[in-house]
JSON list of C-alpha atoms in Angstrom, two decimals:
[
{"chain": "L", "resi": 823, "resn": "UNK", "atom": "CA", "xyz": [0.01, 0.08, 0.17]},
{"chain": "L", "resi": 824, "resn": "UNK", "atom": "CA", "xyz": [1.10, 3.45, -0.62]},
{"chain": "L", "resi": 825, "resn": "UNK", "atom": "CA", "xyz": [0.06, 7.08, -0.29]},
{"chain": "L", "resi": 826, "resn": "UNK", "atom": "CA", "xyz": [-0.16, 9.48, -3.02]},
{"chain": "L", "resi": 827, "resn": "UNK", "atom": "CA", "xyz": [0.27, 13.33, -3.04]},
{"chain": "L", "resi": 828, "resn": "UNK", "atom": "CA", "xyz": [-0.46, 15.53, -6.03]},
{"chain": "L", "resi": 829, "resn": "UNK", "atom": "CA", "xyz": [0.25, 19.21, -6.18]},
{"chain": "L", "resi": 830, "resn": "UNK", "atom": "CA", "xyz": [-0.45, 22.11, -3.86]},
{"chain": "L", "resi": 831, "resn": "UNK", "atom": "CA", "xyz": [0.94, 25.16, -3.10]},
{"chain": "L", "resi": 832, "resn": "UNK", "atom": "CA", "xyz": [4.67, 26.33, -2.16]},
{"chain": "L", "resi": 833, "resn": "UNK", "atom": "CA", "xyz": [5.85, 29.63, -3.17]},
{"chain": "L", "resi": 834, "resn": "UNK", "atom": "CA", "xyz": [3.63, 28.96, -6.48]},
{"chain": "L", "resi": 835, "resn": "UNK", "atom": "CA", "xyz": [1.11, 26.12, -7.71]},
{"chain": "L", "resi": 836, "resn": "UNK", "atom": "CA", "xyz": [2.82, 22.82, -7.72]},
{"chain": "L", "resi": 837, "resn": "UNK", "atom": "CA", "xyz": [2.07, 19.97, -10.33]},
{"chain": "L", "resi": 838, "resn": "UNK", "atom": "CA", "xyz": [4.24, 16.99, -8.85]},
{"chain": "L", "resi": 839, "resn": "UNK", "atom": "CA", "xyz": [3.02, 13.41, -7.86]},
{"chain": "L", "resi": 840, "resn": "UNK", "atom": "CA", "xyz": [4.56, 11.53, -4.98]},
{"chain": "L", "resi": 841, "resn": "UNK", "atom": "CA", "xyz": [4.11, 8.27, -3.60]},
{"chain": "L", "resi": 842, "resn": "UNK", "atom": "CA", "xyz": [5.01, 7.25, 0.16]},
{"chain": "L", "resi": 843, "resn": "UNK", "atom": "CA", "xyz": [5.39, 3.50, 1.10]},
{"chain": "L", "resi": 844, "resn": "UNK", "atom": "CA", "xyz": [5.52, 4.25, 4.46]},
{"chain": "L", "resi": 845, "resn": "UNK", "atom": "CA", "xyz": [9.40, 4.72, 4.39]},
{"chain": "L", "resi": 846, "resn": "UNK", "atom": "CA", "xyz": [10.43, 6.61, 1.19]},
{"chain": "L", "resi": 847, "resn": "UNK", "atom": "CA", "xyz": [8.91, 9.23, -0.95]},
{"chain": "L", "resi": 848, "resn": "UNK", "atom": "CA", "xyz": [9.27, 8.32, -4.60]},
{"chain": "L", "resi": 849, "resn": "UNK", "atom": "CA", "xyz": [8.56, 10.98, -7.60]},
{"chain": "L", "resi": 850, "resn": "UNK", "atom": "CA", "xyz": [6.07, 10.07, -9.96]},
{"chain": "L", "resi": 851, "resn": "UNK", "atom": "CA", "xyz": [6.02, 13.13, -11.92]},
{"chain": "L", "resi": 852, "resn": "UNK", "atom": "CA", "xyz": [5.87, 12.76, -15.55]},
{"chain": "L", "resi": 853, "resn": "UNK", "atom": "CA", "xyz": [4.97, 14.75, -18.73]},
{"chain": "L", "resi": 854, "resn": "UNK", "atom": "CA", "xyz": [1.45, 13.88, -18.87]},
{"chain": "L", "resi": 855, "resn": "UNK", "atom": "CA", "xyz": [-0.42, 15.02, -15.62]},
{"chain": "L", "resi": 856, "resn": "UNK", "atom": "CA", "xyz": [-3.08, 17.51, -14.32]},
{"chain": "L", "resi": 857, "resn": "UNK", "atom": "CA", "xyz": [-2.03, 21.18, -14.27]},
{"chain": "L", "resi": 858, "resn": "UNK", "atom": "CA", "xyz": [-0.82, 22.97, -11.21]},
{"chain": "L", "resi": 859, "resn": "UNK", "atom": "CA", "xyz": [-3.34, 23.24, -8.58]},
{"chain": "L", "resi": 860, "resn": "UNK", "atom": "CA", "xyz": [-4.70, 23.33, -4.77]},
{"chain": "L", "resi": 861, "resn": "UNK", "atom": "CA", "xyz": [-7.68, 22.65, -3.09]},
{"chain": "L", "resi": 862, "resn": "UNK", "atom": "CA", "xyz": [-8.45, 19.56, -5.31]},
{"chain": "L", "resi": 863, "resn": "UNK", "atom": "CA", "xyz": [-9.47, 15.94, -3.85]},
{"chain": "L", "resi": 864, "resn": "UNK", "atom": "CA", "xyz": [-7.66, 12.66, -4.61]},
{"chain": "L", "resi": 865, "resn": "UNK", "atom": "CA", "xyz": [-8.77, 9.18, -3.38]},
{"chain": "L", "resi": 866, "resn": "UNK", "atom": "CA", "xyz": [-8.60, 5.79, -4.19]},
{"chain": "L", "resi": 867, "resn": "UNK", "atom": "CA", "xyz": [-11.04, 4.34, -6.52]},
{"chain": "L", "resi": 868, "resn": "UNK", "atom": "CA", "xyz": [-11.55, 0.62, -5.75]},
{"chain": "L", "resi": 869, "resn": "UNK", "atom": "CA", "xyz": [-13.36, -0.15, -8.69]},
{"chain": "L", "resi": 870, "resn": "UNK", "atom": "CA", "xyz": [-10.61, 1.59, -11.09]},
{"chain": "L", "resi": 871, "resn": "UNK", "atom": "CA", "xyz": [-8.12, 0.04, -9.14]},
{"chain": "L", "resi": 872, "resn": "UNK", "atom": "CA", "xyz": [-6.67, 3.87, -9.61]},
{"chain": "L", "resi": 873, "resn": "UNK", "atom": "CA", "xyz": [-6.46, 6.98, -7.88]},
{"chain": "L", "resi": 874, "resn": "UNK", "atom": "CA", "xyz": [-9.16, 9.42, -8.65]},
{"chain": "L", "resi": 875, "resn": "UNK", "atom": "CA", "xyz": [-8.59, 13.34, -8.63]},
{"chain": "L", "resi": 876, "resn": "UNK", "atom": "CA", "xyz": [-11.33, 16.06, -9.19]},
{"chain": "L", "resi": 877, "resn": "UNK", "atom": "CA", "xyz": [-11.28, 19.88, -9.07]},
{"chain": "L", "resi": 878, "resn": "UNK", "atom": "CA", "xyz": [-9.37, 22.26, -7.55]},
{"chain": "L", "resi": 879, "resn": "UNK", "atom": "CA", "xyz": [-8.08, 25.78, -8.02]},
{"chain": "L", "resi": 880, "resn": "UNK", "atom": "CA", "xyz": [-5.55, 26.37, -11.03]},
{"chain": "L", "resi": 881, "resn": "UNK", "atom": "CA", "xyz": [-3.83, 29.32, -12.44]},
{"chain": "L", "resi": 882, "resn": "UNK", "atom": "CA", "xyz": [-6.99, 30.11, -14.56]},
{"chain": "L", "resi": 883, "resn": "UNK", "atom": "CA", "xyz": [-9.65, 29.37, -11.65]},
{"chain": "L", "resi": 884, "resn": "UNK", "atom": "CA", "xyz": [-11.52, 26.64, -10.31]},
{"chain": "L", "resi": 885, "resn": "UNK", "atom": "CA", "xyz": [-11.67, 23.25, -12.32]},
{"chain": "L", "resi": 886, "resn": "UNK", "atom": "CA", "xyz": [-14.00, 20.58, -13.08]},
{"chain": "L", "resi": 887, "resn": "UNK", "atom": "CA", "xyz": [-11.48, 17.98, -14.64]},
{"chain": "L", "resi": 888, "resn": "UNK", "atom": "CA", "xyz": [-11.18, 14.32, -13.64]},
{"chain": "L", "resi": 889, "resn": "UNK", "atom": "CA", "xyz": [-8.08, 12.49, -13.39]},
{"chain": "L", "resi": 890, "resn": "UNK", "atom": "CA", "xyz": [-6.96, 8.82, -12.83]},
{"chain": "L", "resi": 891, "resn": "UNK", "atom": "CA", "xyz": [-3.58, 7.80, -11.67]},
{"chain": "L", "resi": 892, "resn": "UNK", "atom": "CA", "xyz": [-2.55, 4.19, -12.28]},
{"chain": "L", "resi": 893, "resn": "UNK", "atom": "CA", "xyz": [0.94, 3.09, -11.16]},
{"chain": "L", "resi": 894, "resn": "UNK", "atom": "CA", "xyz": [2.93, 6.17, -12.38]},
{"chain": "L", "resi": 895, "resn": "UNK", "atom": "CA", "xyz": [0.66, 7.22, -15.47]},
{"chain": "L", "resi": 896, "resn": "UNK", "atom": "CA", "xyz": [-2.05, 9.99, -15.43]},
{"chain": "L", "resi": 897, "resn": "UNK", "atom": "CA", "xyz": [-5.03, 10.23, -17.80]},
{"chain": "L", "resi": 898, "resn": "UNK", "atom": "CA", "xyz": [-7.68, 12.28, -17.98]},
{"chain": "L", "resi": 899, "resn": "UNK", "atom": "CA", "xyz": [-11.24, 11.10, -17.80]},
{"chain": "L", "resi": 900, "resn": "UNK", "atom": "CA", "xyz": [-14.15, 12.50, -19.78]},
{"chain": "L", "resi": 901, "resn": "UNK", "atom": "CA", "xyz": [-17.28, 11.47, -17.41]},
{"chain": "L", "resi": 902, "resn": "UNK", "atom": "CA", "xyz": [-20.74, 12.49, -19.19]},
{"chain": "L", "resi": 903, "resn": "UNK", "atom": "CA", "xyz": [-22.31, 14.10, -16.14]},
{"chain": "L", "resi": 904, "resn": "UNK", "atom": "CA", "xyz": [-19.77, 15.58, -13.81]},
{"chain": "L", "resi": 905, "resn": "UNK", "atom": "CA", "xyz": [-19.89, 18.00, -10.93]},
{"chain": "L", "resi": 906, "resn": "UNK", "atom": "CA", "xyz": [-19.36, 22.00, -11.47]},
{"chain": "L", "resi": 907, "resn": "UNK", "atom": "CA", "xyz": [-15.89, 23.53, -11.01]},
{"chain": "L", "resi": 908, "resn": "UNK", "atom": "CA", "xyz": [-15.10, 23.54, -7.48]},
{"chain": "L", "resi": 909, "resn": "UNK", "atom": "CA", "xyz": [-12.38, 23.36, -4.72]},
{"chain": "L", "resi": 910, "resn": "UNK", "atom": "CA", "xyz": [-12.08, 22.48, -1.27]},
{"chain": "L", "resi": 911, "resn": "UNK", "atom": "CA", "xyz": [-14.45, 19.61, -1.69]},
{"chain": "L", "resi": 912, "resn": "UNK", "atom": "CA", "xyz": [-14.24, 16.12, -0.25]},
{"chain": "L", "resi": 913, "resn": "UNK", "atom": "CA", "xyz": [-13.74, 12.52, -2.15]},
{"chain": "L", "resi": 914, "resn": "UNK", "atom": "CA", "xyz": [-14.82, 9.48, -0.28]},
{"chain": "L", "resi": 915, "resn": "UNK", "atom": "CA", "xyz": [-14.00, 5.92, -1.42]},
{"chain": "L", "resi": 916, "resn": "UNK", "atom": "CA", "xyz": [-16.81, 3.48, -0.93]},
{"chain": "L", "resi": 917, "resn": "UNK", "atom": "CA", "xyz": [-15.16, 0.25, -1.63]},
{"chain": "L", "resi": 918, "resn": "UNK", "atom": "CA", "xyz": [-17.95, -2.13, -0.96]},
{"chain": "L", "resi": 919, "resn": "UNK", "atom": "CA", "xyz": [-19.86, -0.44, -4.02]},
{"chain": "L", "resi": 920, "resn": "UNK", "atom": "CA", "xyz": [-16.54, 0.21, -6.23]},
{"chain": "L", "resi": 921, "resn": "UNK", "atom": "CA", "xyz": [-17.21, 3.91, -6.43]},
{"chain": "L", "resi": 922, "resn": "UNK", "atom": "CA", "xyz": [-16.26, 7.25, -4.77]},
{"chain": "L", "resi": 923, "resn": "UNK", "atom": "CA", "xyz": [-18.55, 9.83, -3.56]},
{"chain": "L", "resi": 924, "resn": "UNK", "atom": "CA", "xyz": [-17.86, 13.73, -3.87]},
{"chain": "L", "resi": 925, "resn": "UNK", "atom": "CA", "xyz": [-19.39, 16.19, -1.42]},
{"chain": "L", "resi": 926, "resn": "UNK", "atom": "CA", "xyz": [-19.57, 20.27, -1.28]},
{"chain": "L", "resi": 927, "resn": "UNK", "atom": "CA", "xyz": [-16.74, 22.27, -1.78]},
{"chain": "L", "resi": 928, "resn": "UNK", "atom": "CA", "xyz": [-16.85, 26.07, -3.09]},
{"chain": "L", "resi": 929, "resn": "UNK", "atom": "CA", "xyz": [-17.40, 27.35, -6.40]},
{"chain": "L", "resi": 930, "resn": "UNK", "atom": "CA", "xyz": [-15.35, 30.13, -8.36]},
{"chain": "L", "resi": 931, "resn": "UNK", "atom": "CA", "xyz": [-17.27, 32.88, -6.35]},
{"chain": "L", "resi": 932, "resn": "UNK", "atom": "CA", "xyz": [-16.32, 31.41, -3.06]},
{"chain": "L", "resi": 933, "resn": "UNK", "atom": "CA", "xyz": [-20.05, 29.99, -2.63]},
{"chain": "L", "resi": 934, "resn": "UNK", "atom": "CA", "xyz": [-20.25, 26.75, -0.51]},
{"chain": "L", "resi": 935, "resn": "UNK", "atom": "CA", "xyz": [-21.82, 23.99, -2.62]},
{"chain": "L", "resi": 936, "resn": "UNK", "atom": "CA", "xyz": [-23.74, 21.18, -0.67]},
{"chain": "L", "resi": 937, "resn": "UNK", "atom": "CA", "xyz": [-24.21, 18.86, -3.45]},
{"chain": "L", "resi": 938, "resn": "UNK", "atom": "CA", "xyz": [-23.35, 15.18, -3.53]},
{"chain": "L", "resi": 939, "resn": "UNK", "atom": "CA", "xyz": [-21.92, 13.11, -6.50]},
{"chain": "L", "resi": 940, "resn": "UNK", "atom": "CA", "xyz": [-21.21, 9.53, -7.21]},
{"chain": "L", "resi": 941, "resn": "UNK", "atom": "CA", "xyz": [-18.74, 8.36, -9.68]},
{"chain": "L", "resi": 942, "resn": "UNK", "atom": "CA", "xyz": [-18.66, 4.72, -10.57]}
]
């Protein structure tokens, strides 16, 4: 098992990917990856056997993009219906159902959202 970290903010927005196995960090950054951002959510999706990332705030504002990370390879997903652009939302894995649940966050104007979405 491993923990995965993506992006955030240092002195600027970041777009690097790291895994942590409990002892060591490993840099997984490669050419294809989500753009730099903060306020996104990342969770393990049992059904996909991949990490799933949604939204956050990039240099151009809040985002509504969905990405998966398998091993060290990022790929952008294009789900039909998806939540509106947001940051500071929550993602939780539901392994029994093989899905991920998204709740809330804030839109580009800073208004709080109280909607719930399921990604299967």
